[in-house]
Structures are given as structure tokens and as C-alpha cells.
Amino acid sequence: MNTSVKLAGVTFKNPVTTASGTFGSGIEYSEYFDLSRLGAVTTKGVSNVAWAGNPTPRVAETYGGMLNAIGLQNPGMNVFINRDIPFLRKYDTKIIVNVVGKTTEDYCEVVERLADCDVDLLEINISCPNVKEGGIAFGQDPKCVEAITAQLKKRAKQPIIMKLSPNVTDITEMARAAEAAGADALSLINTLTGMKIDINRRAFLLANKTGGLSGPAIKPIAVRMVYQVANAVQIPIIGMGGIMNAEDALEFIMAGASMVAVGTANFINPNATATVIEGIEEYMKNHNIPDINELIGCVK
Amino acid sequence: MNTSVKLAGVTFKNPVTTASGTFGSGIEYSEYFDLSRLGAVTTKGVSNVAWAGNPTPRVAETYGGMLNAIGLQNPGMNVFINRDIPFLRKYDTKIIVNVVGKTTEDYCEVVERLADCDVDLLEINISCPNVKEGGIAFGQDPKCVEAITAQLKKRAKQPIIMKLSPNVTDITEMARAAEAAGADALSLINTLTGMKIDINRRAFLLANKTGGLSGPAIKPIAVRMVYQVANAVQIPIIGMGGIMNAEDALEFIMAGASMVAVGTANFINPNATATVIEGIEEYMKNHNIPDINELIGCVK
Amino acid sequence: MASADKKRVLITENTEIAQGVFSMWIDAGNMAQSAKPGQFVSLFCNDKSYLLPRPISICEVDRDNLRLRLVYRVVGNGTKEFSKLIKNNTVEVMGPLGNGFTLEEGKKAILIGGGIGIPPMLELSKQLNCEKHIVLGYRDITFLNKEFETYGKVYVATEDGSVGTKGNVLNAILANSLTADIIYACGPTPMLSGIKEFALKNGVKAQLSLEERMACGIGACLGCVCKTKETDHHSNVNNKRICKDGPVFYASEVEL
Amino acid sequence: MASADKKRVLITENTEIAQGVFSMWIDAGNMAQSAKPGQFVSLFCNDKSYLLPRPISICEVDRDNLRLRLVYRVVGNGTKEFSKLIKNNTVEVMGPLGNGFTLEEGKKAILIGGGIGIPPMLELSKQLNCEKHIVLGYRDITFLNKEFETYGKVYVATEDGSVGTKGNVLNAILANSLTADIIYACGPTPMLSGIKEFALKNGVKAQLSLEERMACGIGACLGCVCKTKETDHHSNVNNKRICKDGPVFYASEVEL
Ligand SMILES: Cc1cc2nc3c(=O)[nH]c(=O)nc-3n(C[C@H](O)[C@H](O)[C@H](O)COP(=O)(O)OP(=O)(O)OC[C@H]3O[C@@H](n4cnc5c(N)ncnc54)[C@H](O)[C@@H]3O)c2cc1C
Ligand SMILES: Cc1cc2nc3c(=O)[nH]c(=O)nc-3n(C[C@H](O)[C@H](O)[C@H](O)COP(=O)(O)OP(=O)(O)OC[C@H]3O[C@@H](n4cnc5c(N)ncnc54)[C@H](O)[C@@H]3O)c2cc1C
Ligand SMILES: Cc1cc2nc3c(=O)[nH]c(=O)nc-3n(C[C@H](O)[C@H](O)[C@H](O)COP(=O)(O)O)c2cc1C
Ligand SMILES: Cc1cc2nc3c(=O)[nH]c(=O)nc-3n(C[C@H](O)[C@H](O)[C@H](O)COP(=O)(O)O)c2cc1C
Ligand code: FES
Ligand code: FES
């Protein structure tokens, strides 16, 4: 039984990674299971300098989901490169580094700095709804998507994955723009912008007013978008949004994702990724699927 | 204690109506509670001629929500006008008629025919994701929104409410376009396009492949959009999307909705609307709010 | 005012009667008073991440004790939750819903149940006052068949031939040369299509209980329609609502 | 390998000890072995429409029977669900989480609990070996105060003055002229700010247990940070994670 997949020239032992920002750099979760079981670890968005993020409360629960407005707090690329990459390299798993910035120059700086680091792929977050500058602003207009992709592609030594926002009228436009500019793969979806009001305090629950909605509540939207994009571009897709178990992951794979990322589910069960991997293997066994690649995009 | 609200010149005894398509014309639910308790009944989308809708399965459950692809089945305006309006008029409640069409001419025909009927407002559905022609196509481009609003405004004798789609990059653009063309009010949100795959049959769960996601799963997105639109236009808003109880309804009202519509919740509890009305009254009593209008848009 | 009601009721029994098939008795109060064979109830999950009602047929009505019996197979998350409930737990239920079978008294009848379509035939076989042949089709493991024996002659078909006729319910009818004036049937759509064809060929009337995914369960959402031959009075198109106008239809009315 | 674990555990007791305040004992297995005062556990709802863990402090550790005690107030949907669980029901729990109080033995201590910040002080007062003054603040209805009496002198403050000093915990400290080398405190943020100020003014060290909305509970999501005076080693900004680096911090480390 083969569970390994190839994406942008890199081979992964299985199609399961972590969704950026929900797994830190893996240090905390390494206490719960062996990170070597993962196809890849995708790390929290990293910027050129340290970012302090948003004021608290930063998270809120919603029906079947959650809102977050972390605001991309991160220690900056230097600490990340010196501390987190060596930590992750101890495990037999691929490293996908999620990159954020406020300006095109910021993104370029991180990508250039990572060029000579021992990481496997870069995931460019142009879809964070929780920062005032940068983030989503790059991801809601095909021209911007194309421009930043082209800039980064020129500088990157690793394959680049553009991470798309679902807060758009037509996600295939953004996907095509990224593809046209040379993106090696696409990640989707990031969170949907949402809001929660505390009716007793008559105030927003999050200090940032709005946050990104994630978790199983958004899965149907995410599966739809993966399906649409898979049928619009040739480059491979990492699918995510509400994956709680192997059944959810298989929906994404059948819709056209070559890999899947588990996000919010990690907060509910620190073993969520491992459970997903095991469940996929069980499904393949029960359904006599010798190769996971047969399932990718099998529902048309 | 005053729970009555005024919207587009019409006074409603309370701010609670039904979300179009989830309540038929009220006939079935009238067996469960007295429709006169409602601020208004909003009826299922009606077109110039009868529509057969989509093949089945038309509905699917999702985590904290559901998908539907009814495809706007309806008996056509003549049966609706002769049968359903007289039925509803027996109750002491306002009537909001949801109007659908495949072409601008279709919409115009229904609006013209309704001009002389005894109904209070028209809600124009330019946001249904489940029909090939018409529906959402009118609602994703501000120019189209403006054009159709202007056409209908010319012909309508009742105030018109434009019902907006959440499947857009910036809903305030659509809201402004509708306002500019003379819309009297806005309804939001319609459903988000979603998909579910049956991994055992390796097939789409819905015959239509995609469907509209509704229910509590989408509430944070809906509240955010109501807040954004309330701060972008002057015309009043009917807020909806995942309202299950009075707390949910109050979130919409505090975000800026003058009225709220209860949709999917009716399927889970046929008394849902009545429960929401009672819960709002209880909240007002407990918090010493003499007039519901104080709460509209009170969270900034 | 409500013809049907949603309420939380007590479970008085919930036992596995065959592998993955459970029999639940609920204290249904006035729901039990009006319940008719072929009607169904909507069961709701306690875990509110599963929102929609699960339609389950009424298998038996115990009017004396105001109880209803539901027999269901565990197929997904909802039925899995139900299967874990125990005596004195509660469950939210709405019903009775839909129109049941029309009891055509005195006519010679064949009652056909296929798989998890078997339960509603039990109350029907109890209430129907006529000569009855009862044909039950299973994949392999049988259930409820002994209970039917009180009410008529029972014929079993199993796909693997382990019990009764090998094959489906039609094979059992043919093998036993059963004839009738009227057929009552509930089961998977392919079975019902076969029965419809059989009934047509033999000039027999047939009442079929259909299944479709539902949302409201009471006729408001138009989620659960089936195609009809004639334009339907309510919908003004060739669609009837299974939850409200059915689930039982005459074979001649519907297209399968 | 896990320092903490998520598992489904048995509830051996769950009783209302004051209006809306419940005391739950769980069979926690090895969680009880390592649990320290000031640590907390994540409780998960059985209704999976509520996804996130509810952080609840460890109120008592019964190492002999491998049980943990949690005392919680019903404030929302999750705690409401917990309050309805009965003996022999189960609940999913992860822990122990965070760093508890640092036991500074031999120093004269004031232990301060405010409202639902009182429970963690109970295990601390049991384990802490020194002269102890225990100050408990309530709005009106008191709870747990009797249980503290075994471990030290208890001073109560109530906002309405119905029991003990009228006012808050600081009023009680002043009214009783309490002094100490170290303060341990848990309660609402305004109370902790007040204590921080009091400690600073009096040159007393203080360990404060903070609260914030959490998602992961283990330090991965950066949801639950508090502002720190110095750049934090892990985050490289002036933020520490309450769930992982706390919930207990020295007053001098954090900005409230
Ligand atoms: C009128 C009617 C009567 C029925 N009577 C019985 C009965 O007596 N015993 C019995 O075991 N089953 C019966 N069924 C089928 C039963 O409704 C489904 O097996 C059940 O809803 C599955 O729920 P789940 O949560 O376990 O499955 P899931 O697949 O997790 O359910 C997901 C959603 O799909 C719906 N769904 C899944 N399968 C079906 C189905 N076959 N028909 C309709 N909706 C479905 C569920 O209601 C739910 O909304 C009946 C169906 C209908 C329409
Ligand atoms: C370290 C720590 C220890 C705690 N110890 C206790 C304790 O021993 N006893 C006790 O009664 N309470 C304690 N709390 C507060 C407790 O976590 C909340 O009261 C509880 O989460 C509310 O859940 P709910 O579902 O009832 O409320 P809801 O409002 O329905 O919860 C919605 C979401 O908000 C979160 N939330 C709501 N209020 C709080 C809060 N005050 N702090 C953190 N998250 C919150 C919930 O966890 C959930 O994710 C503690 C909090 C923290 C951070
Ligand atoms: C707490 C939190 C932090 C996140 N941080 C990032 C981030 O730094 N970069 C990024 O691209 N996406 C970030 N995301 C988005 C996730 O990677 C993912 O796209 C989204 O949550 C949907 O997946 P899920 O529903 O499985 O969580 C974050 C999500 C959460 C919940
Ligand atoms: C079964 C179903 C049918 C619907 N039909 C219509 C319709 O005919 N016209 C319309 O404007 N919206 C229709 N909607 C959208 C609802 O009116 C509402 O905008 C949406 O469901 C969000 O609200 P909710 O989450 O409370 O259901 C339909 C929704 C559902 C679930
Ligand atoms: S389920 Fe709504 S009409 Fe039948
Ligand atoms: S809750 Fe995730 S870091 Fe504390």
C-alpha cells in the first residue's frame, strides 16, 4: 500500500501535514506523538522581524468552529531559523515554512533568507485576515497574486506554495493567477473572516473585532473550493479547512487535493494528525486501494 | 417594552421573520404555532412560471450546518398569489415575498404582477447559488446588482429588499450598488456555496454537486457581513445566517440588523421563530431595554 | 394545535436485536395515540453538531402504554448515537409524520419489506385485517421475522441464500407463487422499482413507502421530493414531498 | 511520551456545592500522579458543536485514589453541560497543563482567591508548608471556605458584606492587617492588578495565576498570551503564553 505523494518535486511519506499556525513549529505537539509520522510539518507564519500580534482575547469559540485573530505573532526569521529548523530536522518529515509579510519587500526578504536554509518548501500566506497590512490584501486581487508570486518565484530556491483566501468571489481566478506566475502548488483554504458579539457585554468578543473562522463548520466551503481549483489549474493542491478525521481528509483528496493539512483539530485532539494518517490507511485497506494517488481527484 | 421595528416604511410588531425557502408559505408551520406571532413571514422564492427544481438528493447534513440545492422549486406566481397570499393574510403578520428569476425580464414580470397584490415587501433573491441561470449571477457584480435593482425599483409598488450573496470578496460593494439604485433595504446573507463528498460511494452527496451552506456554522461570517454593510450603507438590513436562538438574533441586531430571519433552525425546531421572539423579550426585560431599537447597531 | 409535536421523550428500552440493528421503545405520549402504520418520526441527535432530524419509521404502536417502537440500523453518526442510548435516557422526537399506508381491508395482500424497510410492515401487518402473505428480504442476517409470524404467513429471502429463498423479495414471491389484490412495500428504491413493475404486469395495486434525504420532515423545505406522473396539486410541478404527501404512495402515482 | 494526555475519564462525583458552583471528582489515573497546585486541565464537551477545551484549575489532588477534584461555576454552555453529568458518566480531559505555583516553603504566605479563582488555592494551601493566611473573596454566596480552615487561618470578604469583611480581598487584608513574605493569588484580572500593586508597594513577592481564552491549551496557537515586561525567550516579543508558560507568573514578570 502506497501512501506517499509527490508535490512540486518533493516526495512526502504520506499526504498529511499540519495547517500553519495551529502547530507552532511542532515543539509542543512533539510531546504527544512522533513528528516523524507526518508527511510534513507546516510551521507558523514567519516574518522578517518579530511580530507581537494582536491584543487578547485572540480566540473565540463558534458553533462547530472557532475564530482567531492571533495577528501572526512570531519570533522573526532569525530565531525561527536558528531554533526551529534544527529542531524539526531531527524528525524524518518534510518542512514547509509559512511566510508572511507586510510588504512585497518583507516577503522577499524572508524568502531570500530561507533560500539557503534546510527546508523543503515555502508556503506564502497571502490570505491572513487578521493583520492590517499585507496578508489578505495580497490575496484578493488576481493582479496582486500574480505580482507577488512572480517576485517570490524569482528569489526562492525551494518550491513555493501560494496559500489562498476563501474570502473572494472566485477563487479559481486567484489560483490561475498564481499558476501563471509560476507557483509550484497552492494551499487552500485560509480562514473566512467572521465576527462574534458578546450580547451581555454588548461588545466584540475578539479584541480585533473580526477573526478568521476555522474548524469543521467551514469544511463544505473548503471542499468546494478545492474541487473548483483542482479543475481550473494543473499545479497540485494542499487542501485544508475543518479536517477532523480521515473521512474529512479523504473528501479533500477525492475533490482534488494531493495533500491535506490538519488545523483546528489539533486543538481538540493533539493526536489528530496521527489519527488522520491511520484512518486513511484503514480506508485504503478496506477499499482495496493500493495507491493513495488513485484517490486524488477521483470524484468528478 | 417596545419590540416593534420600522423598515422601509413598514412597521413590524417584532423584528423576527422567516428566511425564504425554509418556511414555505407558512402553511406547514401554522400547525405548530400561531403565525400571527411573527413580525413577518418571508415566503419561498417565486418565479413567473412553475419551476421543478433540482434532482434529489437535494439536502445534506454538514458539521453544524446543512447544504441545500433545492433549485428554487416553486409553483409559479399565479398559484402563489391565488393560494398562498390569501392564506397568509388571515394572520396578523406582514408578508415579504421572495422573488426569483432567470433573466431580468423574469424578475420584472413577477414584480409587476405582485404590484397589485396585497403583500408588504418584496425581497429580491439575486444570490441563490443553486440555479444555473439567474440567481447568484446577478449578485456577484456591483454593476449587475445596480442594474437589476434599478429595473425592479421602477416597477415595484412595494418596497424592495435586495438579498445579497456572501460568496463575494467585498459585500459592501454590492450593498452600496443596491443602495445607489434605490433599494429600500437589504437582506443578508444567503447561503455560501459548499460541497460534500460521500467517500464510500466516491460521489457527490448532492445530485447538483454543490449546494448552499446554511445553519449555525455560518453565523460568524453572517454577523461580520451585517456589521460591515451596516457601516457602509444607510438603508436597513434584515440579518440572517445560522440564527438558532435569541442570543444569535441579538448578535445580528447589535451588529446592525433592524430585523432578523430564522432559516435552518425551523427544520430543527418548528417553534424556533417563536422561541427567538420570546428570548429577545426576555433579554430586554433582564437588561432593562425599553425599546428594541436601542439595540440595533449598538456594538461599534 | 400541532398535529405533530417535537418533544424530549424517555427511552424505555433500546436493545440490539441483530448485528447493528436496534429496537427502541419510547414513551411517546399523545404521539402514540394518533400514530398510523407507515408513518415515521424524526429523531434528533443529542450531539448538536448533527443538526438534521433522522427519519425513522414507526415499527409498532403500543396504544395502551402510549409507547412507540422504532427499529433502526446503525449506518452513520446519528444512528450510532441512538444505539448508545440506554433505558431512562431521553431523545428528542417529532411526529408522527407523513401519511401512512391506506388500509384496504378485506383485500388479499402481500406485505413486502426489504432490509431496514421491514420495521414499518410490522405494525401494518398487525392492523391490516385480511389474508396476508408477508415477504421479508435480507442481505444475510434476519431480524423481526419471528415477530411477523403472529400476523400472517412469512416468507424470507436472503441474498446469500442462508435463510429462505436465495435472492430478493421478488424471487421469494415467484418461488412461492404468491398472488394478491394489493401489495404494501417498503425498502430500497431498486426493490420498489422491481415491485412496481411486477405489480403493473400483474394488474395489482401497490402502495410503496419511499425514502429520501430530508431537512424539515414536514413539507416546508422541498428537500425530499419524488417525481410524480401528474402535476402535483401543491407544488404545481411533477414533484411530491415524501415527508408530507408520503412516504407512502400508490405505485401508479410516482416515477422511481 | 506525552507529559500530558487526552483521555476519557470517569466522573465519580459531581455535586452543587453552592448556587451554580459544582464540585467534580474524576478518576484521572496518571494525571493525578503528576498534578501540581496551580496547574489546570482542559475539559471537553460531549456535545461536539462546542469544540474548544474549557480550562479548569485543579482544586484537589487525591494521589492515593488517583483522583482530581475540579470546582467550577456554570457560566456558559460548556460548564452547563458539565453540571448535568452524573456519577459514572464520562468526560474527556487533557492535563495536567501549565506550570503551577512554585512552593516557596518556610516563607510567611498570604493565599488569595477571588470568586472562581478560589479552587486552585485549596490544593496549594494543603501542600504549602508555612505560616498561611488565606483570604477568600466572594460576591455574596461563599463556597469552599470551610474546607480551607484545616490548612490555615481563613479571612472572607464579600462584596455585599454578608460574610466577613465588606469589600474585596484587599479590604480583608487591610482590615486584618495581614503581612507576608509572599502572596499566591488567583482571581479576576482587576483583583490581580490590585494585588500586584499592593505587593509592589509592600515589597512582597507575588505569584499570580492568570486567565485568558484558550484554543490549544498547550502553547502552540498563541491564543492566550499576556504582556510581559521583558522580551520572552520563546516568543521573542513581550508575550508569554498563559497556558504553557503560566498560568502562574511572578507579578514582576507580567503587565496586567
Ligand atoms: C421515511 C423514512 C423512514 C425510515 N425508516 C427507517 C427505519 O425505520 N429504520 C432505519 O434504520 N432507517 C430508516 N430510514 C433511514 C434512516 O433515516 C437513515 O438510515 C438515517 O437517517 C441515517 O442517519 P445517520 O445519522 O446514522 O447517518 P448519516 O449518514 O450520518 O446521516 C447524515 C444525514 O443523512 C441522512 N440520511 C442518511 N441516510 C439516509 C437514508 N437512507 N434516508 C434518509 N436520510 C438519510 C440523515 O438523516 C442525516 O441527515 C428511514 C428513512 C426515511 C426517509
Ligand atoms: C487557567 C484557567 C483556569 C480556570 N479555572 C477555573 C476553575 O477552576 N473553575 C471555573 O469555574 N472556571 C475556571 N476557569 C474559567 C473557565 O475556563 C470558564 O469559565 C469556562 O471555560 C467557561 O466555559 P463555558 O462553556 O461555560 O462558557 P462559554 O462562554 O460558553 O465558553 C465559550 C468559550 O469561551 C471560553 N471561556 C469563557 N469564559 C472563559 C474564561 N473566563 N476563561 C477562559 N476561557 C473562557 C470557553 O473555554 C469556551 O472556549 C479557568 C480559566 C483558565 C484560563
Ligand atoms: C490559531 C490559528 C492560527 C493560524 N495561523 C496561520 C498562519 O500563521 N499562517 C497561515 O497561513 N494560516 C494560519 N491559519 C490558518 C490555518 O492554517 C488554516 O488555513 C485554517 O485554519 C483552516 O484549517 P482548519 O479549519 O483545519 O483549522 C491559522 C489558523 C488558526 C486557527
Ligand atoms: C432549504 C433552503 C431553501 C432556501 N430557499 C431560498 C429561497 O428560495 N430564496 C432565498 O432567497 N433564499 C433561500 N434560502 C436561503 C435562506 O433564506 C437563508 O438566507 C440562509 O439559509 C441562511 O440562513 P439560515 O442559516 O438561518 O438558514 C434557502 C435556504 C435553505 C436552507
Ligand atoms: S424534508 Fe422538507 S419537504 Fe420533505
Ligand atoms: S491556548 Fe494555545 S498557546 Fe495558549
mmCIF file of N, CA, C and O in Angstrom, chain C residues 112-118 120-121 185-192 195 209-211:
data_model
loop_
_atom_site.group_PDB
_atom_site.id
_atom_site.type_symbol
_atom_site.label_atom_id
_atom_site.label_comp_id
_atom_site.label_asym_id
_atom_site.label_seq_id
_atom_site.Cartn_x
_atom_site.Cartn_y
_atom_site.Cartn_z
ATOM 1 N N ILE C 112 -44.507 -6.498 1.798
ATOM 2 C CA ILE C 112 -43.109 -6.733 1.454
ATOM 3 C C ILE C 112 -42.212 -5.749 2.178
ATOM 4 O O ILE C 112 -42.413 -4.535 2.105
ATOM 5 N N GLY C 113 -41.230 -6.282 2.856
ATOM 6 C CA GLY C 113 -40.246 -5.413 3.497
ATOM 7 C C GLY C 113 -38.861 -5.827 3.056
ATOM 8 O O GLY C 113 -38.547 -7.022 2.996
ATOM 9 N N GLY C 114 -38.040 -4.850 2.732
ATOM 10 C CA GLY C 114 -36.663 -5.158 2.334
ATOM 11 C C GLY C 114 -35.705 -4.472 3.283
ATOM 12 O O GLY C 114 -35.765 -3.256 3.468
ATOM 13 N N GLY C 115 -34.831 -5.233 3.920
ATOM 14 C CA GLY C 115 -33.802 -4.659 4.793
ATOM 15 C C GLY C 115 -34.406 -3.787 5.865
ATOM 16 O O GLY C 115 -35.340 -4.191 6.564
ATOM 17 N N ILE C 116 -33.913 -2.582 5.986
ATOM 18 C CA ILE C 116 -34.389 -1.715 7.052
ATOM 19 C C ILE C 116 -35.755 -1.101 6.693
ATOM 20 O O ILE C 116 -36.311 -0.303 7.442
ATOM 21 N N GLY C 117 -36.323 -1.556 5.565
ATOM 22 C CA GLY C 117 -37.709 -1.227 5.227
ATOM 23 C C GLY C 117 -38.692 -2.192 5.869
ATOM 24 O O GLY C 117 -39.915 -2.054 5.723
ATOM 25 N N ILE C 118 -38.180 -3.167 6.570
ATOM 26 C CA ILE C 118 -39.045 -4.171 7.203
ATOM 27 C C ILE C 118 -39.832 -3.616 8.406
ATOM 28 O O ILE C 118 -41.027 -3.895 8.546
ATOM 29 N N PRO C 120 -41.568 -0.928 9.401
ATOM 30 C CA PRO C 120 -42.933 -0.376 9.334
ATOM 31 C C PRO C 120 -43.986 -1.420 8.961
ATOM 32 O O PRO C 120 -45.167 -1.219 9.222
ATOM 33 N N MET C 121 -43.546 -2.525 8.335
ATOM 34 C CA MET C 121 -44.512 -3.541 7.927
ATOM 35 C C MET C 121 -45.073 -4.299 9.130
ATOM 36 O O MET C 121 -46.124 -4.946 9.021
ATOM 37 N N ALA C 185 -45.433 -2.175 0.368
ATOM 38 C CA ALA C 185 -43.997 -2.456 0.381
ATOM 39 C C ALA C 185 -43.177 -1.284 0.893
ATOM 40 O O ALA C 185 -43.527 -0.114 0.703
ATOM 41 N N CYS C 186 -42.093 -1.636 1.544
ATOM 42 C CA CYS C 186 -41.117 -0.633 1.981
ATOM 43 C C CYS C 186 -39.739 -1.255 1.863
ATOM 44 O O CYS C 186 -39.515 -2.399 2.272
ATOM 45 N N GLY C 187 -38.801 -0.468 1.303
ATOM 46 C CA GLY C 187 -37.449 -1.000 1.139
ATOM 47 C C GLY C 187 -36.657 -0.096 0.219
ATOM 48 O O GLY C 187 -37.116 0.994 -0.132
ATOM 49 N N PRO C 188 -35.472 -0.531 -0.176
ATOM 50 C CA PRO C 188 -34.636 0.298 -1.038
ATOM 51 C C PRO C 188 -35.294 0.549 -2.397
ATOM 52 O O PRO C 188 -36.093 -0.259 -2.867
ATOM 53 N N THR C 189 -34.931 1.670 -3.000
ATOM 54 C CA THR C 189 -35.568 2.083 -4.252
ATOM 55 C C THR C 189 -35.494 1.022 -5.357
ATOM 56 O O THR C 189 -36.502 0.784 -6.029
ATOM 57 N N PRO C 190 -34.365 0.357 -5.575
ATOM 58 C CA PRO C 190 -34.351 -0.666 -6.631
ATOM 59 C C PRO C 190 -35.390 -1.765 -6.383
ATOM 60 O O PRO C 190 -36.047 -2.223 -7.310
ATOM 61 N N MET C 191 -35.570 -2.151 -5.132
ATOM 62 C CA MET C 191 -36.593 -3.143 -4.802
ATOM 63 C C MET C 191 -37.979 -2.607 -5.145
ATOM 64 O O MET C 191 -38.796 -3.298 -5.749
ATOM 65 N N LEU C 192 -38.221 -1.359 -4.780
ATOM 66 C CA LEU C 192 -39.537 -0.776 -5.032
ATOM 67 C C LEU C 192 -39.808 -0.659 -6.530
ATOM 68 O O LEU C 192 -40.938 -0.875 -6.980
ATOM 69 N N ILE C 195 -40.848 -4.002 -7.685
ATOM 70 C CA ILE C 195 -42.211 -4.309 -7.240
ATOM 71 C C ILE C 195 -43.235 -3.547 -8.079
ATOM 72 O O ILE C 195 -44.272 -4.083 -8.463
ATOM 73 N N SER C 209 -43.612 2.668 0.125
ATOM 74 C CA SER C 209 -43.099 3.674 1.057
ATOM 75 C C SER C 209 -41.702 4.092 0.599
ATOM 76 O O SER C 209 -40.781 3.275 0.562
ATOM 77 N N LEU C 210 -41.552 5.355 0.241
ATOM 78 C CA LEU C 210 -40.289 5.842 -0.341
ATOM 79 C C LEU C 210 -39.376 6.482 0.698
ATOM 80 O O LEU C 210 -39.797 6.835 1.797
ATOM 81 N N GLU C 211 -38.145 6.664 0.290
ATOM 82 C CA GLU C 211 -37.122 7.216 1.173
ATOM 83 C C GLU C 211 -36.392 8.326 0.438
ATOM 84 O O GLU C 211 -36.126 8.210 -0.764
#
